[in-house]
Amino acid sequence: MEADCLVRVIVMPPFDREFFGGTDRFEIAAKTLFGVVNQLNELGPGFADLADVRAAFAVDGEVQPDWSVPLGDAKEVVVMQKVAGG
Amino acid sequence: MSRNHVTTTVNGDEREFLCSPGQTLLDALRDELGMTGSKEGCGSGDCGACTVVLDGEMVCSCLVLASEAQGRRVETIEGIAEGSQLHPVQQKFLENAALQCGFCTPGFIVASKALLDKNPNPTETEVRYWLAGNLCRCTGYDKIVRAVMDAAAELRQERTAA
Amino acid sequence: MNAPEPKDAFKVVGTRPIRPDGVEKVTGKAIFGTDYKAANMLHGAIVRSPHPHARIKSIDTSKAEAVPGVKAVITGADFPSLEDIIVRMGESSGSTVDISTNIMAKDTAYYDGHAVAAIAAVTRQAALEAARLVEVDYEILPHVIEMCDAFAADATKIKAAINTVGLGEGEQGRPNASLKFTSAKGVAAAAMANAVHVVSGHYSLKPVHQGYIEPHAAVAAWKADGKLDVWCSSQGQFDVRGLTASVLHLEIGNVRVMPLEIGGGFGGKTTIYLEPVAALLSKKSGQPVRVAMTREEVFRATGPAPGGEIDVKLGADADGKLVSAEIEFQYSSGAFGGGDAWAGVMHSVNHYAIEDYKVTGWNVLCNMPKHAAYRAPGAPQINFAVESAMNDLADKIGIDPIELRLKSAVKPGDPSMMGSKFGEIGLIECLEAAKAHPHYSAPLGKNQARGFACGTWMNYGGPSTASVSLADDGSVLVTEGNPDIGGSRASMALMAAETLGVPYEKVNVTIADTSSIGYSMVTGGSRTTYATGIAVIEAAKAVINILRERAAKMWETDVANIEWIDGSAVCTDADNAGKSFTLAQIAAKAGATGGPIAFENGVNPLQHLPGYGAHICDVEVDKETGNVSVVRYTVVQDVGRAIHPAYVEGQMQGGAVQGIGWALNEAYIYNKDGRLDNAGFLDYRIPVASDMPMIDTVMVEKPNPGHPYGVKGVGEVPIVPPLAAVGTAVSRAVGKPMRSLPISPDKVYAALNGG
Ligand code: FES
Ligand code: FES
């Protein structure tokens, strides 16, 4: 297994207020997005349950649907709400 | 509840059914005769999805009482194709992608054929006004109008060839 | 993912064959939601509240039950109690409590048309008669419908449990607001103060309905073993299954949903209304039950899309480049939480690169049906305000409206409001194509004027499953789980044919029920051709690999020596070099080489890209009557790659005309008693053929690198720009800003006559 990657995590509204008391920036060390989600869940209990349904993740600006892809030397993870559609 | 016995001709075949006095021709076609090609979009004469031809006149079958069909001729979407041979209006709807969901399509095809039976060479404006009683929410009408104009041209050619 | 293949390499992608389901649909044989009948089926009827807001004190069903032929009567009390869990609903999330309560009132009726009881009887007439005999004792409560009443700081609160979420430190909520949501960057107010040109305005829109022509209908059969079968039309049988299972507290696997042909949805059929009602009536009566809505019920109890009140302020530098946007708006959400404010915020200025902005949206409850998704949900309303203001800005600076937009338009690599970076987006290409289109510079006639607007929708990807299998004569069978609302069977067949290298006609497409294939998210969000397309293409590629392995066995060689070229396995090893087997030849030998050839594949792609549209609209105003005619209309859109161009054009044309209807005609009209006054197509007037000109289309093709053939979603974008394009054209024709939709003849007449 590769080493943890230290990423800057930016939580977009509405999740920042919904789960993290308005804080929207974190430094998190993780190997994959699963690790990021688990640690966010420690900081904002309940986040992990809803993340699967409501959240999308951009790694260095690119949306990454597969949470198991190694973060490698990524710098930034943005947590966004999924889009609804008609 | 007393039921009326109705004998009528549907797409050339003599058919009989029982209907209650308030039942519409659309309901009789769909529920008593199992012909679900005519659709109910509104039940109030506003959408044209139920369009049929009654003794040569285009009508909304949701506004006609089933009993009124007694002794008359009804033509529905099920009778437009001859066997597996599509009518040019049907063929042009397919070629022009003039249907998206296809729910309005039976009404449009019956209405378009009725137009072309009366007026073989309609202008775009004539097509648009003739079809103004048929609602389509999917297509924006562009491809429907083109399909009808194409079908008209093809039918005119068939006639000259014949 | 690989880069999309070049367009000239395609054999069938980009052609316009006849759709596989076409003949059934032009001959009246296709079975839609309203057409299905089960053996020994009962007919349902629903009792609906005539009051916009009332406590249900008691319901007496004894007279109804005594009507001959009545087999079951249910009320809210028959529904399972609900824990508030979030369920998957399309791509967003919904509360099961809200969905269940909207389907059948429990202790309170929240809008005119809210279901309070339901009957099943041997005939529809008996069910309707019984429905009239259900006695409901209501205590009438005060109602709020208009936004000005609902959003007031001292408004009557229509639900005790509602609190405004998303408030910052020290911010105040409102009695009926369920969400306040802000997206901000930089310091908008300071940047606005430094702007050289500033425009502002207040814009209003009424709620509108999706207006699909097929009313909702469902047949349910509750079986003796406790399992449930449902037949209905919807935008997604899997989400109908999931929601129905949640509302009824059933295991998902015990609910099987058979998809029927769908007569239009536009977002409105991504949720459920009738399925649990039919199911409970079936459980009680022991027979299959069909429940269908009339058109009046469709208007009173389904949809609508939110109305909105929107304040916009835009600031630009001397050159016209946008430097600040300050926007605040309220959207109605009906009598339930949730709503489109989030999407409204995210689609407000996401098509412009602006350093400083602050956009705030509120979801506001009122006594109307629970809002439902409508094509690009939340985007057309905010786009109407922003793009109208952009046209004001162009006038103020004295610059061409497209030139103005080119100064701020987003391009690949720019940051999006979502927080990610834009990929290969095509807004600039659309603006250039619109500017170059002859329509944009064509002379105008008397009483005519032109409007322009551009807009965007995020699009989506998400989970889809598809399988590809071969029959031993080489027929290709594609099975997928997305209802075909506008030709998607054809695009799936084209993509499968292209990948396998076989003719389009060889491919058959089936849309399977929920027990016959894995999950696919709804047909909505402009995701099907993109996401389900990827599932089909990848399944086809897996089948090619199986075919190569089988061919290798037949030549007794290694699979590495087999290439797949134009529908055939070609051998490259020395002994058999240049020999080939067609797909059909290999399929014929499937039994001798390892068994049936098939592959099922689930995917969850999210490399969809946003779509952009640029619309040009000419109107002519009748100065005597105030009537407005759209005389010319052009839609330019970045479509990625058009798989079946005719159905892509169809989306562009249909979306534009829905937007035109929204701009000129459509609105929910409630009377002072809170009852819907225009619950029919006569009074809720959607565009008809004689209202419309031909809708010209220009497909800009900038392929999406995240799809093998370059697909971008196309269904939703086209409803976004028309509101401002039409509104601006009318404003110019009458010489006054028209900022309240619909722009009905009376408003135009008043504007022309000094009103
Ligand atoms: S159903 Fe007859 S006109 Fe609509
Ligand atoms: S094709 Fe859907 S209503 Fe006309």
Coordinates of C-alpha atoms in Angstrom, one line a residue, chain C residues 5 7 31 40 59-60 74 81 89 174 259 266 346 408 410 435 437 466-467 486 490 585 588 665 667 732 755:
Chain C
E5 CA -12.4 8.8 -31.8
K7 CA -15.6 11.8 -36.3
I31 CA -48.1 0.2 -24.6
N40 CA -59.0 -9.3 -13.1
I59 CA -62.6 10.6 7.5
D60 CA -65.7 8.5 7.2
I74 CA -57.5 3.5 2.0
S81 CA -45.2 5.1 9.4
M89 CA -34.2 9.8 -6.0
R174 CA -37.9 33.0 7.5
P259 CA -41.3 -0.2 -17.4
F266 CA -39.3 16.3 -18.5
M346 CA -25.0 27.0 -9.2
S408 CA -16.6 37.0 -19.7
V410 CA -15.9 30.6 -19.3
K435 CA -22.7 35.6 -34.1
H437 CA -25.4 32.8 -38.1
A466 CA -26.3 -2.6 -19.7
S467 CA -25.7 -6.0 -21.2
G486 CA -36.8 10.5 -27.1
A490 CA -31.7 4.3 -31.4
Q585 CA -19.4 -17.1 -37.6
A588 CA -22.5 -19.9 -34.4
N665 CA -48.1 31.7 -21.9
A667 CA -48.4 29.9 -15.3
R732 CA -37.1 45.8 -27.3
G755 CA -49.1 50.9 -18.1

